[in-house]
């Protein structure tokens, strides 16, 4: 790999953490055939929930933070708890103390305390064509597909290494020729609202990866957030195109590619397949965290009725502040609007055995990460069923 | 012997080898406080990785496994070095974070548990001081889709009585291809062999010796074979039939190195 004088200087004479970061980027670049490191516009790091990274992750992050500072705007994924309301979540004192140490380490490195899996909604929004280094599979997929920024699906440490050096290896989705479609998806279904989650689950599990090119699909940016999250949960997919819908669809070159078809029946089948429980004991909304608009929609859908099981809503601190009125209405009806954390990276298993959720990503990870059964349905239906 | 690979994580480390034939998962698979392998699916369950040269084909599982490798190093129970066939992101990341030397592109079957191993993560090389390297050339002769195999004599110095291709030891000053051509004449008396393909070396571990086998594929104009005294039988077989024969180790792998799938 060719390095600039500045990059060599960081590798050989940076602080111990910067030297480690540079060596990591070079090694990963060589594994994937990169011949240089690219400057990045921003980073988004993962590995913040104590539940996910455990004591080894805590030790690494705390050690690394001693002599590392981020050099590009950097946001960080959700923690394992709401920093203020963790007692309501049934979190232990020990867990909370360790979680606070992780949060403190990121703060000390100059990472913005976003604790969000939707960095693009909380002030870390790249421009079209920007190279970035984002962990969090749903956010990386959204950045590539919907914004037209360029990132691979980074791991926690590689995104952190990029954040403290300002560079990422030039391979994969950083290269224009690697951003072309690899399969056509003919959507022969009415896809609205939460069906975008079902569509992502289905296409991900059929294709397993690559870059799908959707035909017959129209969705808002909010819809494509849910598609990004679910498709990245059942596959390695880190980018898709929507014909006439996403910024790079004209460069996708779908002609002659293998094609699959998705019908209403497929979407119903995927909903059934991911529904593993009968009666839920909590409704969990998030994964990814809800936007301010989505909080307002939930408040409206509750229609003044108090659900008979708990409703936990996961959002970013920024969205919770922005939609303060909706938050008050949800909480007045017994709901809890939690920030800094998300559906499956917190200890939902402390309070539940079966979660009802419209989230495709939640439906994939709640069974493995939280030992939960899942009931999948859209929010309106869930609020009616558990009214 | 010295095995040349690729440097992934710098530094040097040595110790007795601990070899697993399976992909390794570190999260939940290895206890970060003690270095003991916990994964019930592992073939080295219950072993301790501390201070040993850990050899396995590749990593798998959760990306949090990188932090586990870091934790092993921080608690002083990390492997002295790691050797992989093909390193992926999780193990590469963990080794660099933890300062564990790592070399990949090494055939793990060349190393046995208990071997003394020295890993040079700077040069990308692995040294096995107690293991002797012997080079061999193996020539697959092909005629109308069939491959010639020969049965080694019962008094052959290595692998007596097993089926092999045309083969012979390569002297230090000799080129493997030249040896292959000489062996074709000596063992079959077939003339006019035309080289079609040559493959990367295949390692065959046998006691304290590693045979570094250089495979070649030749098309020959005849199936008329005149055996010399080394071999006792000859057969022309379809490549798919090879597993039915009791062959020298890794003969199928050597053939696969020169014969594209389905050809």
XYZ file of C-alpha atoms in Angstrom:
650
model
C 0.000 0.000 0.000
C 1.218 3.494 -0.816
C 1.200 5.816 2.153
C 1.600 9.580 2.214
C 4.292 11.168 4.376
C 1.579 12.221 6.833
C 0.230 8.662 7.037
C 3.714 7.216 7.588
C 4.309 9.795 10.290
C 1.132 8.687 12.093
C 2.072 5.021 11.752
C 5.602 5.471 13.071
C 5.430 8.435 15.437
C 1.813 8.891 16.496
C 0.627 8.208 20.039
C 0.413 4.484 20.826
C -3.313 4.490 19.980
C -2.787 6.342 16.715
C -0.007 3.915 15.744
C -2.330 0.993 16.517
C -5.121 2.629 14.503
C -2.854 3.183 11.508
C -1.518 -0.362 11.605
C -5.080 -1.666 11.746
C -6.192 0.356 8.717
C -3.132 -0.713 6.720
C -3.585 -4.397 7.589
C -7.298 -4.405 6.759
C -6.588 -2.499 3.567
C -4.052 -5.093 2.513
C -6.426 -7.962 3.288
C -9.011 -6.351 0.978
C -6.571 -5.277 -1.734
C -6.579 -1.511 -1.144
C -3.544 0.350 -2.451
C -4.064 3.580 -0.504
C -5.898 5.227 2.371
C -8.599 7.803 1.605
C -9.382 10.903 3.681
C -12.870 10.706 5.207
C -15.495 13.373 5.915
C -16.954 11.699 8.983
C -17.014 8.537 11.067
C -19.680 6.651 12.949
C -18.420 4.137 15.492
C -20.119 1.096 16.992
C -19.262 -0.892 20.087
C -20.808 1.340 22.757
C -23.348 -0.916 24.449
C -21.798 -2.654 27.441
C -24.196 -5.516 26.806
C -22.642 -6.014 23.363
C -18.917 -5.462 23.991
C -18.663 -6.693 27.585
C -15.598 -6.303 29.768
C -13.078 -6.920 26.935
C -14.653 -4.115 24.897
C -14.791 -1.787 27.895
C -11.106 -2.400 28.616
C -10.122 -1.766 25.013
C -12.123 1.435 24.635
C -10.969 2.823 27.989
C -7.317 2.018 27.190
C -7.521 3.379 23.657
C -9.146 6.642 24.820
C -6.129 7.512 26.953
C -4.182 8.925 24.021
C -6.563 9.152 21.066
C -8.744 12.011 19.800
C -11.014 11.921 16.790
C -9.966 14.193 13.935
C -13.223 14.123 11.903
C -16.847 14.622 13.027
C -17.711 11.334 14.727
C -20.949 9.972 16.142
C -21.415 6.776 18.144
C -23.980 3.977 18.306
C -26.547 3.468 21.078
C -25.498 2.457 24.589
C -26.996 -0.402 26.557
C -29.265 1.925 28.562
C -30.844 5.364 28.837
C -28.228 7.366 30.727
C -30.915 8.940 32.920
C -33.699 6.364 33.121
C -31.747 3.116 33.351
C -33.331 2.174 36.684
C -36.748 2.051 35.001
C -35.227 -0.412 32.550
C -34.266 -2.841 35.294
C -30.532 -2.245 34.707
C -28.164 -3.152 37.566
C -25.849 -0.649 39.266
C -22.826 -2.602 38.044
C -23.983 -2.576 34.421
C -24.748 1.138 34.648
C -21.327 1.961 36.096
C -19.524 0.072 33.342
C -21.764 1.568 30.683
C -20.989 5.053 31.949
C -17.260 4.310 31.689
C -17.680 3.407 28.012
C -19.698 6.574 27.352
C -17.068 8.602 29.190
C -14.251 7.094 27.104
C -15.969 8.076 23.839
C -16.620 11.566 25.212
C -12.944 11.882 26.150
C -11.984 11.041 22.563
C -14.135 13.887 21.289
C -16.896 11.679 19.903
C -20.288 13.422 19.823
C -22.562 11.934 22.453
C -25.209 11.015 19.930
C -25.651 7.397 21.092
C -27.712 6.863 17.978
C -27.956 4.293 15.183
C -29.333 7.033 12.904
C -26.359 9.418 12.713
C -27.783 10.913 9.508
C -30.745 12.241 11.587
C -28.676 13.708 14.409
C -26.305 16.044 12.636
C -23.838 13.642 10.997
C -25.111 13.814 7.444
C -22.524 13.353 4.673
C -22.885 14.915 1.242
C -23.256 12.965 -1.985
C -19.915 11.404 -2.917
C -18.280 11.890 0.481
C -16.045 9.080 1.675
C -16.939 8.164 5.252
C -16.201 5.271 7.623
C -19.370 4.102 9.254
C -19.998 1.108 11.443
C -23.630 0.154 12.211
C -24.881 -1.859 9.264
C -28.218 -0.025 8.927
C -26.569 3.395 8.862
C -23.863 2.320 6.404
C -26.524 0.939 4.067
C -28.555 4.148 4.356
C -25.492 6.346 3.741
C -24.541 4.474 0.570
C -28.017 3.949 -0.818
C -30.033 7.002 0.144
C -27.380 9.717 0.535
C -24.830 8.515 -2.019
C -21.975 8.755 0.478
C -19.382 5.979 0.294
C -18.611 3.590 3.098
C -17.986 -0.059 3.699
C -19.742 -1.825 6.551
C -17.077 -1.035 9.116
C -16.555 -2.823 12.409
C -16.349 -0.878 15.650
C -12.530 -0.815 15.856
C -11.943 -0.029 12.170
C -14.407 2.890 12.280
C -12.719 4.154 15.447
C -9.298 3.832 13.791
C -10.630 5.858 10.857
C -12.030 8.486 13.254
C -8.711 9.054 15.036
C -6.598 9.092 11.860
C -9.052 10.606 9.372
C -8.431 7.806 6.839
C -10.016 4.586 5.610
C -8.690 1.971 3.134
C -9.772 2.487 -0.484
C -11.661 -0.678 -1.412
C -15.182 -2.024 -1.802
C -17.927 0.591 -1.848
C -15.420 3.457 -1.919
C -14.811 2.535 -5.556
C -17.361 3.569 -8.182
C -17.110 0.279 -10.067
C -18.000 -1.663 -6.924
C -21.251 0.267 -6.478
C -23.083 -1.212 -9.436
C -26.109 -3.404 -8.950
C -25.650 -7.170 -8.703
C -29.295 -8.311 -8.897
C -32.700 -6.931 -9.900
C -35.611 -7.064 -7.478
C -39.032 -6.778 -9.160
C -41.381 -5.576 -6.468
C -44.854 -6.930 -7.254
C -46.313 -5.958 -3.910
C -47.860 -2.877 -2.357
C -45.073 -1.765 -0.108
C -46.086 0.904 2.398
C -45.016 1.759 5.907
C -43.713 -1.195 7.808
C -43.776 -3.432 4.734
C -40.417 -1.814 3.904
C -39.020 -3.799 6.837
C -40.572 -7.008 5.503
C -39.217 -6.315 2.020
C -35.707 -5.861 3.394
C -35.858 -9.083 5.402
C -37.075 -11.031 2.378
C -34.611 -9.626 -0.177
C -31.731 -9.996 2.265
C -32.452 -13.612 3.001
C -32.924 -14.490 -0.669
C -29.868 -12.663 -2.028
C -27.528 -12.941 0.980
C -25.598 -9.859 -0.073
C -24.560 -7.837 -3.096
C -26.297 -4.676 -4.341
C -29.995 -5.119 -5.193
C -31.686 -2.883 -7.743
C -35.355 -2.368 -6.829
C -37.936 -1.886 -9.540
C -41.518 -0.930 -8.816
C -40.742 0.591 -5.449
C -41.465 4.092 -4.158
C -40.557 5.181 -0.689
C -39.713 8.204 1.390
C -36.371 8.607 3.066
C -38.012 7.363 6.272
C -39.216 4.232 4.464
C -35.740 3.539 3.116
C -34.309 3.784 6.632
C -36.389 0.709 7.549
C -35.464 -1.050 4.323
C -31.755 -0.365 5.007
C -31.933 -1.730 8.528
C -33.763 -4.940 7.730
C -31.889 -5.842 4.539
C -28.587 -5.396 6.388
C -29.826 -7.745 9.124
C -30.509 -10.751 6.927
C -27.579 -10.211 4.533
C -24.175 -8.609 4.026
C -25.852 -5.972 1.862
C -24.428 -2.484 2.417
C -26.082 -0.737 -0.522
C -29.112 -0.896 -2.796
C -30.531 1.134 -5.656
C -34.160 2.105 -6.193
C -35.036 2.848 -9.803
C -35.881 6.564 -10.075
C -35.576 6.758 -6.302
C -31.987 6.760 -5.054
C -29.181 9.075 -6.150
C -27.005 6.573 -8.031
C -29.657 4.465 -9.756
C -28.546 5.685 -13.185
C -25.074 4.257 -12.602
C -26.382 0.897 -11.382
C -26.206 -0.939 -14.765
C -28.885 -3.560 -14.033
C -29.121 -4.859 -17.606
C -28.701 -8.612 -17.808
C -28.476 -9.197 -14.059
C -30.225 -12.106 -12.351
C -33.636 -11.095 -11.045
C -35.910 -12.051 -8.214
C -39.558 -11.150 -7.645
C -41.214 -10.185 -4.383
C -44.990 -10.484 -3.997
C -47.459 -9.691 -1.203
C -47.449 -13.386 -0.444
C -43.649 -13.323 0.120
C -44.024 -10.406 2.511
C -46.722 -12.200 4.488
C -44.512 -15.316 4.578
C -41.539 -13.403 5.944
C -43.742 -11.795 8.615
C -44.930 -15.255 9.655
C -41.407 -16.696 9.627
C -40.089 -13.983 11.926
C -43.094 -14.200 14.252
C -41.968 -16.759 16.798
C -44.231 -15.867 19.753
C -47.982 -15.641 20.391
C -48.692 -13.169 23.164
C -46.256 -10.321 23.685
C -45.531 -8.858 27.089
C -44.072 -5.619 25.738
C -44.307 -3.525 22.584
C -40.837 -2.396 21.468
C -40.514 0.354 18.882
C -37.129 1.294 17.470
C -34.204 -0.486 15.795
C -33.388 1.895 14.234
C -34.257 4.652 16.714
C -37.403 6.586 15.814
C -37.204 10.083 14.362
C -39.114 13.047 15.805
C -41.730 12.600 13.056
C -42.141 8.940 13.897
C -42.591 9.809 17.587
C -45.421 12.164 16.582
C -47.004 9.407 14.478
C -46.892 6.992 17.427
C -48.479 9.584 19.703
C -51.283 10.071 17.165
C -51.799 6.324 16.682
C -52.270 5.785 20.414
C -55.491 7.847 20.145
C -55.613 8.583 23.844
C -55.875 4.867 24.734
C -53.620 3.288 27.335
C -52.159 -0.047 26.063
C -52.485 -2.981 28.476
C -48.820 -3.996 28.083
C -45.780 -1.701 28.390
C -44.735 0.269 25.312
C -41.038 1.116 25.087
C -40.080 3.556 22.379
C -36.402 3.975 21.471
C -35.196 7.231 19.997
C -32.261 9.594 20.004
C -31.905 12.285 22.640
C -32.139 14.876 19.865
C -35.448 13.521 18.557
C -36.835 13.152 22.083
C -36.130 16.819 22.741
C -37.490 17.895 19.364
C -40.762 15.995 19.737
C -41.248 16.840 23.424
C -44.995 17.232 23.063
C -45.450 13.809 21.436
C -43.209 12.294 24.109
C -45.442 13.742 26.853
C -48.549 12.292 25.187
C -46.963 8.835 24.802
C -45.774 8.828 28.398
C -49.122 10.099 29.733
C -50.602 6.868 28.321
C -48.040 4.696 30.082
C -45.432 4.496 27.327
C -41.719 5.044 27.964
C -39.658 7.018 25.494
C -36.039 6.014 26.028
C -32.988 7.700 24.515
C -29.274 6.774 24.217
C -30.098 3.110 23.593
C -32.086 0.846 21.305
C -34.295 -2.211 21.170
C -31.877 -5.134 21.141
C -28.669 -3.598 22.527
C -30.344 -2.890 25.865
C -31.408 -5.439 28.474
C -34.993 -5.875 27.329
C -34.699 -9.451 28.602
C -34.840 -7.988 32.118
C -38.507 -7.174 31.653
C -39.800 -9.378 28.830
C -39.931 -12.790 27.157
C -41.857 -11.891 23.996
C -41.573 -8.564 22.189
C -44.102 -7.209 19.698
C -42.384 -5.006 17.130
C -42.675 -3.799 13.554
C -38.868 -3.682 13.246
C -37.326 -6.177 10.847
C -33.917 -5.692 12.396
C -35.445 -6.196 15.832
C -37.121 -9.390 14.654
C -33.730 -10.738 13.507
C -31.683 -9.864 16.586
C -34.128 -10.031 19.536
C -34.087 -13.862 19.553
C -30.279 -14.201 19.476
C -29.161 -11.144 21.458
C -31.987 -10.989 24.000
C -33.475 -14.496 24.088
C -36.852 -13.083 23.078
C -39.725 -14.422 21.053
C -41.098 -11.963 18.532
C -44.544 -10.937 17.307
C -44.199 -8.916 14.093
C -46.914 -6.485 13.038
C -47.272 -2.824 12.208
C -47.670 -0.269 14.987
C -51.342 0.518 14.410
C -52.239 -3.150 14.531
C -50.150 -3.741 17.668
C -51.723 -0.784 19.473
C -55.190 -2.083 18.590
C -54.388 -5.637 19.607
C -52.932 -4.635 22.959
C -55.434 -1.827 23.694
C 11.611 -25.611 7.715
C 10.485 -22.092 6.934
C 6.974 -21.361 5.631
C 6.520 -18.086 3.779
C 3.209 -16.282 4.311
C 1.964 -12.756 4.678
C 2.475 -10.385 7.582
C -0.789 -9.123 9.059
C 0.224 -8.101 12.593
C 3.824 -7.241 13.366
C 6.119 -8.650 16.061
C 7.724 -11.991 16.818
C 6.489 -14.797 19.008
C 7.267 -18.454 19.543
C 6.106 -21.462 21.465
C 4.554 -24.876 21.101
C 1.861 -25.074 18.443
C -1.828 -25.537 19.241
C -3.549 -26.489 15.993
C -7.280 -26.457 15.254
C -8.670 -27.647 11.938
C -11.837 -25.573 12.412
C -12.652 -21.863 12.068
C -12.395 -20.180 15.473
C -14.927 -17.987 17.216
C -13.439 -15.905 20.016
C -16.575 -14.356 21.506
C -17.868 -17.087 23.779
C -15.267 -19.419 22.282
C -12.255 -18.426 24.379
C -12.367 -17.198 27.989
C -10.655 -13.768 27.927
C -9.521 -14.066 31.569
C -7.867 -17.503 31.370
C -7.252 -18.194 27.670
C -9.061 -21.523 27.849
C -11.043 -22.601 24.776
C -14.725 -22.979 25.734
C -16.419 -23.427 22.366
C -18.165 -26.842 22.484
C -17.818 -27.136 18.707
C -14.022 -26.648 18.799
C -11.586 -29.519 18.345
C -9.245 -27.877 20.906
C -11.855 -27.341 23.631
C -10.305 -27.231 27.097
C -6.862 -26.272 25.796
C -5.240 -23.017 26.915
C -4.014 -20.662 24.189
C -1.676 -18.713 26.515
C 1.925 -18.656 25.314
C 1.272 -21.056 22.452
C 1.331 -20.485 18.718
C -2.339 -20.808 17.814
C -2.894 -22.219 14.322
C -6.349 -22.317 12.675
C -7.768 -21.816 9.174
C -9.722 -18.571 9.773
C -11.907 -16.705 12.229
C -15.697 -16.607 12.398
C -18.505 -15.319 14.574
C -19.153 -12.004 16.265
C -16.970 -8.966 15.624
C -16.791 -8.577 19.410
C -14.266 -11.420 19.128
C -11.677 -8.734 18.299
C -12.055 -7.346 21.809
C -11.658 -10.835 23.260
C -8.249 -11.143 21.579
C -7.365 -7.740 23.006
C -8.571 -8.933 26.437
C -6.382 -12.060 26.234
C -3.334 -9.884 25.565
C -4.225 -7.431 28.318
C -4.552 -10.253 30.849
C -1.307 -11.889 29.764
C -2.949 -15.042 28.434
C -2.777 -14.331 24.702
C -1.263 -16.747 22.214
C 2.435 -16.020 21.576
C 1.432 -15.664 17.922
C -1.346 -16.692 15.542
C -1.012 -18.463 12.181
C -3.961 -18.580 9.743
C -4.687 -19.945 6.332
C -6.837 -16.913 5.515
C -7.207 -14.120 8.043
C -10.492 -12.226 8.157
C -11.332 -8.914 9.787
C -12.163 -10.130 13.300
C -8.853 -11.898 13.964
C -6.750 -9.303 12.122
C -8.325 -6.512 14.163
C -7.960 -8.343 17.475
C -4.300 -9.200 16.859
C -3.368 -5.648 15.942
C -5.260 -4.181 18.917
C -3.628 -6.711 21.243
C -0.136 -6.634 19.679
C -0.259 -10.355 18.846
C 1.994 -11.334 15.892
C -0.113 -12.768 13.044
C 0.940 -14.395 9.770
C -1.534 -15.748 7.245
C -1.464 -17.591 3.902
C 0.087 -20.569 5.679
C -1.275 -24.065 5.090
C -2.239 -25.103 8.634
C -1.935 -28.807 7.822
C 1.869 -28.390 7.705
C 1.892 -27.797 11.483
C 1.019 -30.294 14.237
C 0.062 -29.535 17.840
C 3.230 -29.635 19.916
C 5.609 -28.530 17.138
C 8.042 -25.823 18.189
C 7.084 -22.775 16.113
C 8.639 -19.322 15.742
C 6.469 -16.697 14.045
C 8.002 -13.612 12.470
C 5.101 -11.213 12.055
C 7.366 -8.570 10.522
C 8.630 -10.761 7.672
C 5.447 -12.823 7.388
C 7.235 -16.132 7.957
C 6.825 -19.182 10.168
C 9.820 -21.271 11.255
C 9.487 -24.932 12.312
C 13.011 -25.743 13.596
C 12.339 -29.454 14.236
C 10.616 -30.148 10.940
C 12.491 -31.129 7.788
C 11.351 -29.898 4.407
C 11.529 -32.211 1.400
C 10.443 -31.037 -1.994
C 8.670 -33.393 -4.366
C 7.295 -33.129 -7.892
C 4.020 -34.843 -8.787
C 3.048 -35.229 -12.446
C -0.549 -36.073 -13.367
C -0.577 -37.616 -16.857
C -3.841 -37.164 -18.734
C -5.044 -39.033 -21.803
C -8.592 -38.590 -23.116
C -9.914 -37.400 -19.761
C -8.310 -40.094 -17.639
C -5.468 -39.644 -15.185
C -2.661 -42.117 -14.564
C -2.141 -43.407 -11.050
C 0.635 -45.791 -9.989
C 0.796 -48.169 -7.046
C 3.958 -47.666 -5.025
C 6.037 -50.761 -4.298
C 5.884 -52.379 -0.866
C 9.504 -51.441 -0.249
C 9.156 -47.779 -1.254
C 10.917 -45.528 1.291
C 7.774 -43.445 1.772
C 4.081 -44.353 1.570
C 4.630 -47.985 0.437
C 1.679 -49.701 -1.205
C -0.331 -46.532 -1.735
C -1.555 -45.094 -5.040
C 0.176 -41.974 -6.260
C 0.779 -40.013 -9.438
C 4.176 -40.007 -11.155
C 6.397 -38.447 -8.527
C 9.888 -37.992 -7.227
C 12.026 -36.077 -4.760
C 13.392 -32.751 -5.932
C 17.022 -32.132 -5.014
C 17.900 -28.696 -3.566
C 19.630 -27.609 -6.774
C 16.952 -28.992 -9.070
C 13.807 -27.403 -10.571
C 10.560 -29.269 -9.824
C 9.427 -29.222 -13.460
C 12.676 -30.816 -14.653
C 12.301 -33.535 -12.027
C 8.701 -34.133 -13.134
C 9.777 -34.628 -16.756
C 12.563 -37.022 -15.756
C 10.199 -39.041 -13.570
C 7.683 -39.427 -16.416
C 10.351 -41.066 -18.539
C 11.692 -43.225 -15.706
C 8.370 -44.404 -14.261
C 6.256 -44.770 -17.439
C 8.604 -44.514 -20.423
C 5.990 -42.270 -22.070
C 7.409 -39.714 -24.491
C 5.844 -36.524 -25.827
C 4.278 -35.321 -22.576
C 3.012 -31.754 -22.952
C 2.757 -29.496 -19.855
C -0.809 -28.173 -19.428
C -0.874 -26.683 -15.936
C 1.199 -26.216 -12.814
C -0.241 -25.629 -9.342
C 0.926 -23.969 -6.147
C 2.639 -26.314 -3.691
C 0.625 -28.694 -1.513
C 2.020 -29.492 1.935
C 1.976 -33.080 3.160
C 2.924 -33.480 6.778
C 4.386 -36.922 7.593
C 5.964 -37.358 11.041
C 8.758 -34.782 11.307
C 8.841 -34.150 7.561
C 6.828 -31.767 5.419
C 6.712 -32.800 1.773
C 6.288 -29.702 -0.326
C 4.600 -31.163 -3.380
C 4.678 -29.260 -6.666
C 1.840 -30.573 -8.863
C 1.910 -30.570 -12.685
C -0.586 -31.704 -15.298
C 0.647 -33.154 -18.618
C -1.285 -34.371 -21.642
C 0.265 -37.539 -23.054
C -0.331 -39.176 -26.446
C -0.660 -42.773 -25.219
C -1.902 -44.963 -22.393
C 0.957 -47.423 -22.932
C 2.895 -47.483 -19.662
C 6.119 -49.375 -19.022
C 6.601 -49.567 -15.234
C 9.997 -49.423 -13.606
C 10.766 -51.183 -10.334
C 9.401 -48.395 -8.107
C 5.767 -49.143 -8.876
C 3.764 -52.358 -9.063
C 0.574 -51.355 -10.887
C -0.823 -48.636 -13.138
C -4.398 -47.502 -13.818
C -6.056 -44.804 -15.894
C -8.878 -43.368 -13.818
C -11.423 -40.584 -14.097
C -10.577 -37.729 -11.683
C -13.863 -38.333 -9.837
C -12.769 -41.911 -9.083
C -9.633 -40.847 -7.231
C -11.267 -40.846 -3.759
C -12.060 -44.558 -4.215
C -8.347 -45.396 -4.158
C -6.120 -45.581 -1.104
C -3.734 -42.820 -2.157
C -0.783 -40.955 -0.705
C -1.967 -38.028 1.466
C -3.567 -35.043 -0.284
C -3.298 -36.490 -3.798
C -6.794 -35.116 -4.541
C -5.711 -31.659 -3.359
C -2.650 -31.792 -5.606
C -4.860 -32.770 -8.552
C -7.346 -30.000 -7.734
C -4.457 -27.518 -7.863
C -3.866 -28.287 -11.546
C -7.257 -29.476 -12.779
C -10.111 -26.962 -12.857
C -13.346 -28.222 -11.257
C -15.339 -30.356 -13.650
C -12.656 -30.414 -16.356
